PDB file of C-alpha atoms in Angstrom:
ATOM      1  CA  UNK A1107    -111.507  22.351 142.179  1.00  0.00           C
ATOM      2  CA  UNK A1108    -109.358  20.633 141.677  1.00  0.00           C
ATOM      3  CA  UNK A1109    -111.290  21.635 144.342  1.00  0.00           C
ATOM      4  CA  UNK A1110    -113.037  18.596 145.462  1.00  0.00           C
ATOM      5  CA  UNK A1111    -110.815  17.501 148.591  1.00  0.00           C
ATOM      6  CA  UNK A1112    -110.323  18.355 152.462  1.00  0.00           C
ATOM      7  CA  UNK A1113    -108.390  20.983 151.879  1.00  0.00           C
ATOM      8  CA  UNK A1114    -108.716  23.125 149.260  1.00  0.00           C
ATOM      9  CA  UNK A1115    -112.448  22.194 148.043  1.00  0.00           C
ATOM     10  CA  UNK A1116    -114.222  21.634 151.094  1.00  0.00           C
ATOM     11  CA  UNK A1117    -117.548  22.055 152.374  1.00  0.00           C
ATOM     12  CA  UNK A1118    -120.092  18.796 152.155  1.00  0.00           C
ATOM     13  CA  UNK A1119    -122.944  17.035 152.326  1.00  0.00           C
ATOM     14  CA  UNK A1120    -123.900  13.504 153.714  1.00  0.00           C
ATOM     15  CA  UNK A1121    -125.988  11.362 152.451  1.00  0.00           C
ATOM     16  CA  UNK A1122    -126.156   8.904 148.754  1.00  0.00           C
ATOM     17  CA  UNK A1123    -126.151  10.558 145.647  1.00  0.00           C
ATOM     18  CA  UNK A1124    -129.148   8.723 143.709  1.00  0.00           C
ATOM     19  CA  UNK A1125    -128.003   7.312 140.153  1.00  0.00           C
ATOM     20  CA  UNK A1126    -129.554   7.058 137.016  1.00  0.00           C
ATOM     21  CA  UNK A1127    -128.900   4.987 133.915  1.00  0.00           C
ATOM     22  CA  UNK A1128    -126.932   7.786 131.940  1.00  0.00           C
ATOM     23  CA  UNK A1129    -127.855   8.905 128.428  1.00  0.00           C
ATOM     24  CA  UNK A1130    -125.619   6.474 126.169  1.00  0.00           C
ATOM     25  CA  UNK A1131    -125.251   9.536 123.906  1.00  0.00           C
ATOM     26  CA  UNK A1132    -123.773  12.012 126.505  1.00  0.00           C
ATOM     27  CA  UNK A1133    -121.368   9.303 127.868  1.00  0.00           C
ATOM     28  CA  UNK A1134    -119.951   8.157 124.336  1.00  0.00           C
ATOM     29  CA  UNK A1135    -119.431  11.192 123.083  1.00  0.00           C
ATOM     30  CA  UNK A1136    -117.756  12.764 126.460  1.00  0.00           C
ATOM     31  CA  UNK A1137    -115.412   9.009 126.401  1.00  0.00           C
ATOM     32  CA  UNK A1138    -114.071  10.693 122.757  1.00  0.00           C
ATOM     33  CA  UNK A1139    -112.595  13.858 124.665  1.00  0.00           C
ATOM     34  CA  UNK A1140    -110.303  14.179 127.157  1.00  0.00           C
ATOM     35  CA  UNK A1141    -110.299  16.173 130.263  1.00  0.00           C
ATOM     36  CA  UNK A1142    -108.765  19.553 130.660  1.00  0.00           C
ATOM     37  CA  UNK A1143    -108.946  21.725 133.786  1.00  0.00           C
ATOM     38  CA  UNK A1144    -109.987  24.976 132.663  1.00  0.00           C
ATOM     39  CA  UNK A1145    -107.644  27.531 134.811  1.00  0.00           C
ATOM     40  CA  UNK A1146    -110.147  30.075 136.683  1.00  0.00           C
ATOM     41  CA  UNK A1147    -110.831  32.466 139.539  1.00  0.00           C
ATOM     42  CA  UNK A1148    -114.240  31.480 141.131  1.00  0.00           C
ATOM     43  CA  UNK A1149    -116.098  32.756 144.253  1.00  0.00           C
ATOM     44  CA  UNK A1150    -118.425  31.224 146.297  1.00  0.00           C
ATOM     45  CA  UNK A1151    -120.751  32.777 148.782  1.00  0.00           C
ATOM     46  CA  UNK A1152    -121.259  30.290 151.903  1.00  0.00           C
ATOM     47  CA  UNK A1153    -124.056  29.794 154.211  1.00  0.00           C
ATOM     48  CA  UNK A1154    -125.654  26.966 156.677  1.00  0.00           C
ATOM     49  CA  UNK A1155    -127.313  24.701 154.696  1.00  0.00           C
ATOM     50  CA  UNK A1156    -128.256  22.077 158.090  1.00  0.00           C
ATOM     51  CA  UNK A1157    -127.240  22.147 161.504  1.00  0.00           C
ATOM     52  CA  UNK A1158    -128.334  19.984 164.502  1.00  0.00           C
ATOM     53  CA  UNK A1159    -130.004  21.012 167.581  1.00  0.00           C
ATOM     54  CA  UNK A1160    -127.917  22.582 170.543  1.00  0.00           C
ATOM     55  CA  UNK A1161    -124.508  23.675 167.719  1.00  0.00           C
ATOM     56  CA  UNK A1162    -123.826  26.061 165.047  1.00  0.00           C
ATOM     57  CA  UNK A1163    -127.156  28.556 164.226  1.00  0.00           C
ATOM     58  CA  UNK A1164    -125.915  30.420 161.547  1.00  0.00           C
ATOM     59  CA  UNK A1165    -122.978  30.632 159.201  1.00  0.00           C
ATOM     60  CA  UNK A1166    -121.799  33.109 156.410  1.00  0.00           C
ATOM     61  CA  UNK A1167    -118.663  33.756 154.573  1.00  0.00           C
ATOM     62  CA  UNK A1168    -116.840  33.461 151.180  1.00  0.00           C
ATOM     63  CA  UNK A1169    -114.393  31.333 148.877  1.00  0.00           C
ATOM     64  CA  UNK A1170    -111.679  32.280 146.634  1.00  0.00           C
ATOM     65  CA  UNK A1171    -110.083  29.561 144.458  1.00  0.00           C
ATOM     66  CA  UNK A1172    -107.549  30.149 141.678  1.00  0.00           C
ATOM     67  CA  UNK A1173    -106.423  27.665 139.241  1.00  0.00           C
ATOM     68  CA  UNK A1174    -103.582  28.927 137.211  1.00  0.00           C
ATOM     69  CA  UNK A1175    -101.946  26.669 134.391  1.00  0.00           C
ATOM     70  CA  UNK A1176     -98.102  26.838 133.187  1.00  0.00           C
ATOM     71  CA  UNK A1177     -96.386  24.307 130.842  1.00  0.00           C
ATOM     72  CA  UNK A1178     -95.187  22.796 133.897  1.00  0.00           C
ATOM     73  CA  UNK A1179     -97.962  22.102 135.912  1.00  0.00           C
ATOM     74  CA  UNK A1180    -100.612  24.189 138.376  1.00  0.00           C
ATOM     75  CA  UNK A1181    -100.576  26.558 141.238  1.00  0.00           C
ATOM     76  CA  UNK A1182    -103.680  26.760 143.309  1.00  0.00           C
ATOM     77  CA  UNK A1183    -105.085  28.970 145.379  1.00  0.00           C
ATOM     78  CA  UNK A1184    -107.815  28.979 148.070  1.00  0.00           C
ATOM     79  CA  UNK A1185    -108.736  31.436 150.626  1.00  0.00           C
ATOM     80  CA  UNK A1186    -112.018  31.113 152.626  1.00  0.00           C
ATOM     81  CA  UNK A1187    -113.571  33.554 155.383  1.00  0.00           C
ATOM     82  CA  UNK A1188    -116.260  31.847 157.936  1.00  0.00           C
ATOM     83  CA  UNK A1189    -117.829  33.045 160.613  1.00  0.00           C
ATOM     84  CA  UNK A1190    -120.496  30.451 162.629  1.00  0.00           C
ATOM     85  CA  UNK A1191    -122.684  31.497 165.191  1.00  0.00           C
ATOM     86  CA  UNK A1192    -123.535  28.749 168.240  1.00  0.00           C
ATOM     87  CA  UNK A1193    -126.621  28.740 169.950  1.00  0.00           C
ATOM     88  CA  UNK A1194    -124.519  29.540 173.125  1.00  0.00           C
ATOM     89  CA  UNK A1195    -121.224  31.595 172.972  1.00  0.00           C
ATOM     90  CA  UNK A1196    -119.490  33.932 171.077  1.00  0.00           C
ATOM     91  CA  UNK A1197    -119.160  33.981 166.872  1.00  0.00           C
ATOM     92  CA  UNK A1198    -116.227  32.379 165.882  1.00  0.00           C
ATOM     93  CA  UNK A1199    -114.287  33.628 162.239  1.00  0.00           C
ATOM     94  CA  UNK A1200    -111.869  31.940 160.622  1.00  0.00           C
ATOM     95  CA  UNK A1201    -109.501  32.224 157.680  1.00  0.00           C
ATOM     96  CA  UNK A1202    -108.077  29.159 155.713  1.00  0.00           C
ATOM     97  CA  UNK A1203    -105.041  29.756 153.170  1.00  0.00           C
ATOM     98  CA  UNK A1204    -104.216  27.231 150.750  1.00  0.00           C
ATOM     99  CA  UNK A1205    -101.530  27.803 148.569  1.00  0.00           C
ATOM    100  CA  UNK A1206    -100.009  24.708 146.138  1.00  0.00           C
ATOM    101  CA  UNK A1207     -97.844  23.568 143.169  1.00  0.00           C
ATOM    102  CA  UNK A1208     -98.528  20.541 141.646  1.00  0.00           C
ATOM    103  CA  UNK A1209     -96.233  19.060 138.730  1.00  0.00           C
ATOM    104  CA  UNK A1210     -98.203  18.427 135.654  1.00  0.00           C
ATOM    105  CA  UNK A1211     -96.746  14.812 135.340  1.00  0.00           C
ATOM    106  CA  UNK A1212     -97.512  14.043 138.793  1.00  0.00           C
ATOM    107  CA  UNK A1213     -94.248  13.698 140.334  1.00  0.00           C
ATOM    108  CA  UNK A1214     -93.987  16.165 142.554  1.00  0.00           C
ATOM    109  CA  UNK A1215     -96.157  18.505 144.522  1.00  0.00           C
ATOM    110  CA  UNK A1216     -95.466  21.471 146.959  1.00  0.00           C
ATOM    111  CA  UNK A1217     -98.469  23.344 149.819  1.00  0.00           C
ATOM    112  CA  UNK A1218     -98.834  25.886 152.425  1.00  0.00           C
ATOM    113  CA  UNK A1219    -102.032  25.077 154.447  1.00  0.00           C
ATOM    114  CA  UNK A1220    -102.663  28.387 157.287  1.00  0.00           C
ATOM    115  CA  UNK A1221    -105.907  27.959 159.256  1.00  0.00           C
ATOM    116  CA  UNK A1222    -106.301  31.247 161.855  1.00  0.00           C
ATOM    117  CA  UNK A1223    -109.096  31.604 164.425  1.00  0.00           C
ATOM    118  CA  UNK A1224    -110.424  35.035 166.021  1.00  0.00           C
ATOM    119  CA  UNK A1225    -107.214  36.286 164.118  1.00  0.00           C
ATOM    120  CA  UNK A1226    -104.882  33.659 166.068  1.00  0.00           C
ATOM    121  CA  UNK A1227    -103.038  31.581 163.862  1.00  0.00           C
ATOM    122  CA  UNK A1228    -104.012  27.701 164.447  1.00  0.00           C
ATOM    123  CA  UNK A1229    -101.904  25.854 162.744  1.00  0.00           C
ATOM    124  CA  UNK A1230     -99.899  25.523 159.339  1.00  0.00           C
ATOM    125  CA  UNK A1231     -98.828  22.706 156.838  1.00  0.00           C
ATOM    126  CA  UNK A1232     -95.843  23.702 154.887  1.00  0.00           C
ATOM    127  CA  UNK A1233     -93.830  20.981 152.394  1.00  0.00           C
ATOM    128  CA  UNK A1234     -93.557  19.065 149.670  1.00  0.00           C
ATOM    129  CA  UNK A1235     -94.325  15.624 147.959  1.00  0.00           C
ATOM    130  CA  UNK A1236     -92.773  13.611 145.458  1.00  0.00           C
ATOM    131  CA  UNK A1237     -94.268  10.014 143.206  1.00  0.00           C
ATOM    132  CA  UNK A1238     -92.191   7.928 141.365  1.00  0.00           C
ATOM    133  CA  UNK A1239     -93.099   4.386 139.234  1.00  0.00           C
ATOM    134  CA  UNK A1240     -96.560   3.018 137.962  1.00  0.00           C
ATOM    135  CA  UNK A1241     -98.048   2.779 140.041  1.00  0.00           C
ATOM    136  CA  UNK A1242     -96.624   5.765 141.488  1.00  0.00           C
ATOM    137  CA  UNK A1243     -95.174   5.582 145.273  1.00  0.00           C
ATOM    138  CA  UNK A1244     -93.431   8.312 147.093  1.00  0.00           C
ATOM    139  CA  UNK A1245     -92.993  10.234 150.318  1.00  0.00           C
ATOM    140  CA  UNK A1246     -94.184  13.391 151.375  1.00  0.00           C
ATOM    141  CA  UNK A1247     -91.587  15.680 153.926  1.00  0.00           C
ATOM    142  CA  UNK A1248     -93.284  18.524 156.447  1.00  0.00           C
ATOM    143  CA  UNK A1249     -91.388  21.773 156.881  1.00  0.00           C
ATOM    144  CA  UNK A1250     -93.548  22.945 159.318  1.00  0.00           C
ATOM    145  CA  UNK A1251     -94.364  21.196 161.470  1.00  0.00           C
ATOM    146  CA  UNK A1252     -91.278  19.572 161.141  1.00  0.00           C
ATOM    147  CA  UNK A1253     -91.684  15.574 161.939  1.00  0.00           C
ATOM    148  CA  UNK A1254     -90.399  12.221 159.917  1.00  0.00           C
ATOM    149  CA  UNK A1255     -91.364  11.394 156.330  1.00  0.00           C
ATOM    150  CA  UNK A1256     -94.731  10.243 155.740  1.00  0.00           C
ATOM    151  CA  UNK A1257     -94.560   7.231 153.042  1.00  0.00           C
ATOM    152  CA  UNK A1258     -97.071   7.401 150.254  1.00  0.00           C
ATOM    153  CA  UNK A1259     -98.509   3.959 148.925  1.00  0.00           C
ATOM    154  CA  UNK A1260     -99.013   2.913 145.802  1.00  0.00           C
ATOM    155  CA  UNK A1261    -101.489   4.896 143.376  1.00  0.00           C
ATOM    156  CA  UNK A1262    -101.085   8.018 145.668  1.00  0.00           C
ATOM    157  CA  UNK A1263    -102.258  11.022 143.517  1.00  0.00           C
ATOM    158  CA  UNK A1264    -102.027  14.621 143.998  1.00  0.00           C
ATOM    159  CA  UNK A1265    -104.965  17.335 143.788  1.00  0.00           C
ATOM    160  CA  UNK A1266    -105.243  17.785 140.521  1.00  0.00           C
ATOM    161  CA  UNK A1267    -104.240  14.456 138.752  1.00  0.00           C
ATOM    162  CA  UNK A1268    -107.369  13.496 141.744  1.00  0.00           C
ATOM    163  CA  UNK A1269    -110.111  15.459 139.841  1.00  0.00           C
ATOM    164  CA  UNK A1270    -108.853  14.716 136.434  1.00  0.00           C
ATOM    165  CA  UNK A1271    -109.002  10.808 137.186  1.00  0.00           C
ATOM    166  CA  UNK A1272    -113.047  12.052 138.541  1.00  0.00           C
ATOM    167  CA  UNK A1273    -113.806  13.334 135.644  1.00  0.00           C
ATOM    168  CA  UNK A1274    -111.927  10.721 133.551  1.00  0.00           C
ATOM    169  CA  UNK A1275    -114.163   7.865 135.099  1.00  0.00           C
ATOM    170  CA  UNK A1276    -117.027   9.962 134.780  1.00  0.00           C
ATOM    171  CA  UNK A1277    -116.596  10.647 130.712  1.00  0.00           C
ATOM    172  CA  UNK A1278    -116.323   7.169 130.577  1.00  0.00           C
ATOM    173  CA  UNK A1279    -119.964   6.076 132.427  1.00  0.00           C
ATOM    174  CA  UNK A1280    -118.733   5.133 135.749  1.00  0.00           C
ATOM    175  CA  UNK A1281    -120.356   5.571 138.281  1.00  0.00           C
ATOM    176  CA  UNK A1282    -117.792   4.529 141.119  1.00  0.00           C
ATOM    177  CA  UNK A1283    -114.376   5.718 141.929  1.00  0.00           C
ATOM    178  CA  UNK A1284    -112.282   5.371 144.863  1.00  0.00           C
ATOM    179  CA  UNK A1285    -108.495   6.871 144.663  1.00  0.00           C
ATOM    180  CA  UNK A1286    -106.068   7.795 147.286  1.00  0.00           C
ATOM    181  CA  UNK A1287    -105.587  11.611 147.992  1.00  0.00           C
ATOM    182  CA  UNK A1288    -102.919  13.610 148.942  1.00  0.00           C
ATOM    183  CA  UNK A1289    -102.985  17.497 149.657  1.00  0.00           C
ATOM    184  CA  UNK A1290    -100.935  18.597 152.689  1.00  0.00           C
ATOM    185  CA  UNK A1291    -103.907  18.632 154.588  1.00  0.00           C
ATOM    186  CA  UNK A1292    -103.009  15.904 157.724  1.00  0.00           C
ATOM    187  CA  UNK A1293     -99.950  15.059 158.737  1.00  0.00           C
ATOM    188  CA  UNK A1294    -101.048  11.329 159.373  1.00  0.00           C
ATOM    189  CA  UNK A1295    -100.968  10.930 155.317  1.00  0.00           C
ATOM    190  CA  UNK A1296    -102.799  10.428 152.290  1.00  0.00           C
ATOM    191  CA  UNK A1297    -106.728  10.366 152.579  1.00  0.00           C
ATOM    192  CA  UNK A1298    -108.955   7.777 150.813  1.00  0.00           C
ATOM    193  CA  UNK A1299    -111.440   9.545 148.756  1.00  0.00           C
ATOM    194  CA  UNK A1300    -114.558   7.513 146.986  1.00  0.00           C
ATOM    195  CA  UNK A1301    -116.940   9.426 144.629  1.00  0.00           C
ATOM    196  CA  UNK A1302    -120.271   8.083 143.567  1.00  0.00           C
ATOM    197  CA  UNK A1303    -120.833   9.508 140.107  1.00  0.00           C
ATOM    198  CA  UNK A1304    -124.455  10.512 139.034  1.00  0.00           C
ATOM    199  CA  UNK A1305    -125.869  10.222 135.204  1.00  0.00           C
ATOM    200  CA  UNK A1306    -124.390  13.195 132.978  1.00  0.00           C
ATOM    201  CA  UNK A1307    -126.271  16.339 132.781  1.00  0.00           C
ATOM    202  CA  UNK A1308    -126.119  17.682 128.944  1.00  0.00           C
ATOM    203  CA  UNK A1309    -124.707  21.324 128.431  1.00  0.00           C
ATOM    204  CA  UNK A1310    -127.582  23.736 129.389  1.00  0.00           C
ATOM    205  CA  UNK A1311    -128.884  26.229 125.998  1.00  0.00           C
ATOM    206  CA  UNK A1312    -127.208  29.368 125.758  1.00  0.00           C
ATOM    207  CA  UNK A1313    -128.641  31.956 128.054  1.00  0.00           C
ATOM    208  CA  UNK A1314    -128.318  35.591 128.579  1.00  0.00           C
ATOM    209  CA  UNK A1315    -125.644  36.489 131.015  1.00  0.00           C
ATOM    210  CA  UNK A1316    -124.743  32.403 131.638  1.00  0.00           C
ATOM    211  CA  UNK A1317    -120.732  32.402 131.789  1.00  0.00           C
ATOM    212  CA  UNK A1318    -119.996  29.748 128.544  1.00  0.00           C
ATOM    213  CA  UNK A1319    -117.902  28.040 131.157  1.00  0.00           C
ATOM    214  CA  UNK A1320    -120.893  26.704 132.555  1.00  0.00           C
ATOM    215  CA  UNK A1321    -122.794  25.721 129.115  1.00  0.00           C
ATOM    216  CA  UNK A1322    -120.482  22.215 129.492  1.00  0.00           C
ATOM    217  CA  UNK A1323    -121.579  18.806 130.022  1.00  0.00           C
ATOM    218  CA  UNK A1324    -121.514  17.903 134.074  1.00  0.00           C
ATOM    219  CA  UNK A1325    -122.463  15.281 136.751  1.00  0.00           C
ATOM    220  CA  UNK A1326    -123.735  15.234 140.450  1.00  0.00           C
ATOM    221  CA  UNK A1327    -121.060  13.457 142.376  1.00  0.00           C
ATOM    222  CA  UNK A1328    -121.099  12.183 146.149  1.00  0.00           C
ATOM    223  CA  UNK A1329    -117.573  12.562 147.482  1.00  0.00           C
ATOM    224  CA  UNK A1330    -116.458  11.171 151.119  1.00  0.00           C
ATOM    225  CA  UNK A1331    -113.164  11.189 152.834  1.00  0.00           C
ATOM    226  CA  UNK A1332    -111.884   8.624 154.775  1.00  0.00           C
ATOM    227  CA  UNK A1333    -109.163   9.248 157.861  1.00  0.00           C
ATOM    228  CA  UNK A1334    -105.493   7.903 157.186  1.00  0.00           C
ATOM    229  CA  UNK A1335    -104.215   4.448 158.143  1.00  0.00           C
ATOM    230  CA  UNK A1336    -104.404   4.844 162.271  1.00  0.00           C
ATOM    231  CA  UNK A1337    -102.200   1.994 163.834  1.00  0.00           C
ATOM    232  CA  UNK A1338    -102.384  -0.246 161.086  1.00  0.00           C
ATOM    233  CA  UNK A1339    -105.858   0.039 160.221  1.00  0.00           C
ATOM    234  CA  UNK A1340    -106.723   0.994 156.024  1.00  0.00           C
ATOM    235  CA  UNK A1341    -108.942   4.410 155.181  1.00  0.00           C
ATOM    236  CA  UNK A1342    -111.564   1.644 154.067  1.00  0.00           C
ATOM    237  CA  UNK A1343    -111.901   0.278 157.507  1.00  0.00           C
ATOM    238  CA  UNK A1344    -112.682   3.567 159.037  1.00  0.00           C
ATOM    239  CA  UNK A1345    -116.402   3.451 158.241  1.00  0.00           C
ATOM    240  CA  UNK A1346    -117.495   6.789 158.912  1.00  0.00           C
ATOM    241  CA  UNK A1347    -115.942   9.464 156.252  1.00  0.00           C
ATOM    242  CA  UNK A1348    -114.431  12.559 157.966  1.00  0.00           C
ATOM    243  CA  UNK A1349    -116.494  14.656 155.906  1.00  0.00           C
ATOM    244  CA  UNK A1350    -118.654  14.477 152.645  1.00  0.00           C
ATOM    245  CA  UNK A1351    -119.016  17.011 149.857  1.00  0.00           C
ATOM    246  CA  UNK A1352    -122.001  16.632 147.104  1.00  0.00           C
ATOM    247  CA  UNK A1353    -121.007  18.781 144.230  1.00  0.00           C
ATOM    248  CA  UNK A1354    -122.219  19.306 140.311  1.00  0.00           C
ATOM    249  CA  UNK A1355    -118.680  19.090 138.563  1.00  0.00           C
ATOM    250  CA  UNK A1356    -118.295  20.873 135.135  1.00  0.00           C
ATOM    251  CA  UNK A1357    -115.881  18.536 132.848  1.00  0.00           C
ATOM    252  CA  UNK A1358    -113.945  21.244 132.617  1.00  0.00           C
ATOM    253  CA  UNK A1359    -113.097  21.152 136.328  1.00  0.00           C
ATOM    254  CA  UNK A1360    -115.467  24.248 137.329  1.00  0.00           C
ATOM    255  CA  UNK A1361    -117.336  23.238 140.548  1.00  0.00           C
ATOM    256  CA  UNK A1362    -120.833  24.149 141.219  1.00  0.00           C
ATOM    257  CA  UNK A1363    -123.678  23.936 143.612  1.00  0.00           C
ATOM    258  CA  UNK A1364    -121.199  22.476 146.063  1.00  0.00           C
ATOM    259  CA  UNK A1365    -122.649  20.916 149.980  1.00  0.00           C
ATOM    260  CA  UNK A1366    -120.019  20.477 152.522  1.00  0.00           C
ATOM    261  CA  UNK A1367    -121.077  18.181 155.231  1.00  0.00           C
ATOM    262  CA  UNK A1368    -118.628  18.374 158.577  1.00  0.00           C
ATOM    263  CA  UNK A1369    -121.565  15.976 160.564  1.00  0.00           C
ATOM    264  CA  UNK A1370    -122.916  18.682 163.169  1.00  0.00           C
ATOM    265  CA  UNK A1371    -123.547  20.806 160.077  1.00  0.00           C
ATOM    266  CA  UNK A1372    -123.365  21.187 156.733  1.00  0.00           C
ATOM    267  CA  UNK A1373    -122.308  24.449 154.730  1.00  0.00           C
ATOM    268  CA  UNK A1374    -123.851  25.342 151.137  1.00  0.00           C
ATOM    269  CA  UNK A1375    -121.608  26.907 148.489  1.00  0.00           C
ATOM    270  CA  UNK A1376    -123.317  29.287 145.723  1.00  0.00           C
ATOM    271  CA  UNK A1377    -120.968  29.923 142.818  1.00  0.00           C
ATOM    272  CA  UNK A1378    -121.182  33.868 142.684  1.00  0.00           C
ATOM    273  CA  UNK A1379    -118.535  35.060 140.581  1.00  0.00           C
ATOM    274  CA  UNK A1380    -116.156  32.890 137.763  1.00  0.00           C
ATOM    275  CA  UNK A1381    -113.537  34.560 135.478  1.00  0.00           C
ATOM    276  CA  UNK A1382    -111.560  32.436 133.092  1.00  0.00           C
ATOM    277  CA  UNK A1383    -106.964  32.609 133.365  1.00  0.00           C
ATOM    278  CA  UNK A1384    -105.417  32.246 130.242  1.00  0.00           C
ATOM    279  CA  UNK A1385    -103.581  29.357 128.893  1.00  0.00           C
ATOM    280  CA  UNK A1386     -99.944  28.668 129.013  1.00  0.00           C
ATOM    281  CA  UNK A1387     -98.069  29.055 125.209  1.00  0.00           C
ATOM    282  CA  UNK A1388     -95.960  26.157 125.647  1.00  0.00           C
TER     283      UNK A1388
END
């Protein structure tokens, strides 16, 4: 993932990821490799995983994500159907669309965010992102809805070059990371995103019927996002994360096992089907 942010890999769970040591072995010998995202098609069957009293009773629906990878960089896909049931009221469905571009040198970066309700459309994100320098700063320009430049700070990064610098620190034994994000998915700006890195899991044996993209090393991670800078005030000071994902990342960028925590509930995501793309001949 790169779908392990607000928009495109989204549903979470509070709480602290517990951490272990690590295996020395597993993390010196994944510190020799280096990360590559795996393009894919994966679906996930949703469902409630908590809920508190008095709110949403019940929840089903599914995710699509696509990863595709040119010589150029990555187009992603998303598409997830929801439905939640409230202990008073009417069901409620909704569709969220997210389609992007992201350069693979991390300069620039186009989206189109749709989010529809009971078949109404809510709202869209359309536009387009570019980073310059090292540390890389830049500015991000909304089509739709059409307001002023957004200014991104220093050591902004976009989806992608966001889960490869995960699973970068997590190859190398850290257990810490905290990077800013940004997606399309607010037009306030970037998001602050901190993961909490568990001990690596080895590769599982070979086993009848287990897709070989999930026989690779992976870790439990904690993931929270912060709300933009609000009148003056830095992601870090905002205390409370919007929303928190627990996930079991694959180092080749397959999610898995995936908790989506939204605070009055929390949605599970079971990896159902996964097809590998092919590579780009560049």
């Amino acid at each position: 993932m790169g779908m392990v942010m607000k928009t495109q890999t989204a549903i979470l769970l509070a709480g602290t990821l517990v951490l272990g040591i690590g295996t020395p072995l597993l993390e010196a010998e994944a510190a020799t490799k280096r990360v590559h995202l795996v393009p894919h098609e994966a679906q996930y069957a949703l469902s409630l995983a908590r809920t508190r009293p008095g709110g949403v009773v019940g929840a089903r629906g599914q995710m699509n994500y696509k990863l595709e990878s040119t010589c150029s960089g990555w187009t992603m896909e998303t598409r997830t159907t929801l439905t939640l049931s409230y202990a008073e009221g009417a069901d409620v469905d909704t569709v969220w669309e997210f389609v992007a571009f992201e350069a693979r040198d991390g300069s620039n970066y186009s989206f189109f965010i749709r989010n529809t309700h009971n078949g109404a459309v809510d709202d869209v994100l359309e536009g387009g992102a570019t980073l310059t320098g090292s540390p890389a700063t830049g500015t991000a320009r909304f089509k739709r809805p059409s307001i002023d430049p957004v200014p991104l700070p220093a050591g902004t990064l976009f989806p992608n070059a966001h889960t490869l610098a995960i699973l970068e620190a997590a190859r190398k034994g850290q257990h810490f990371v905290s990077r800013t994000l940004f997606d399309g998915g607010s037009k306030e700006g970037p998001t602050l995103v901190t993961a909490v890195i568990g001990r690596p899991m080895a590769a599982p044996p070979r086993a009848a019927g287990q897709d070989p993209l999930l026989r690779t090393p992976s870790w439990r991670m904690a993931i929270a996002f912060f709300p933009p800078e609000v009148d003056g005030a830095a992601p870090e000071d905002n205390a409370i994360p919007t929303y928190e994902v627990d996930v079991r990342y694959h180092d080749n960028g397959i999610a898995q096992d995936m908790v989506q925590d939204f605070g009055s509930f929390s949605l599970a995501s079971k990896l159902t089907g996964l097809h590998r793309l092919p590579e780009p001949d560049c």
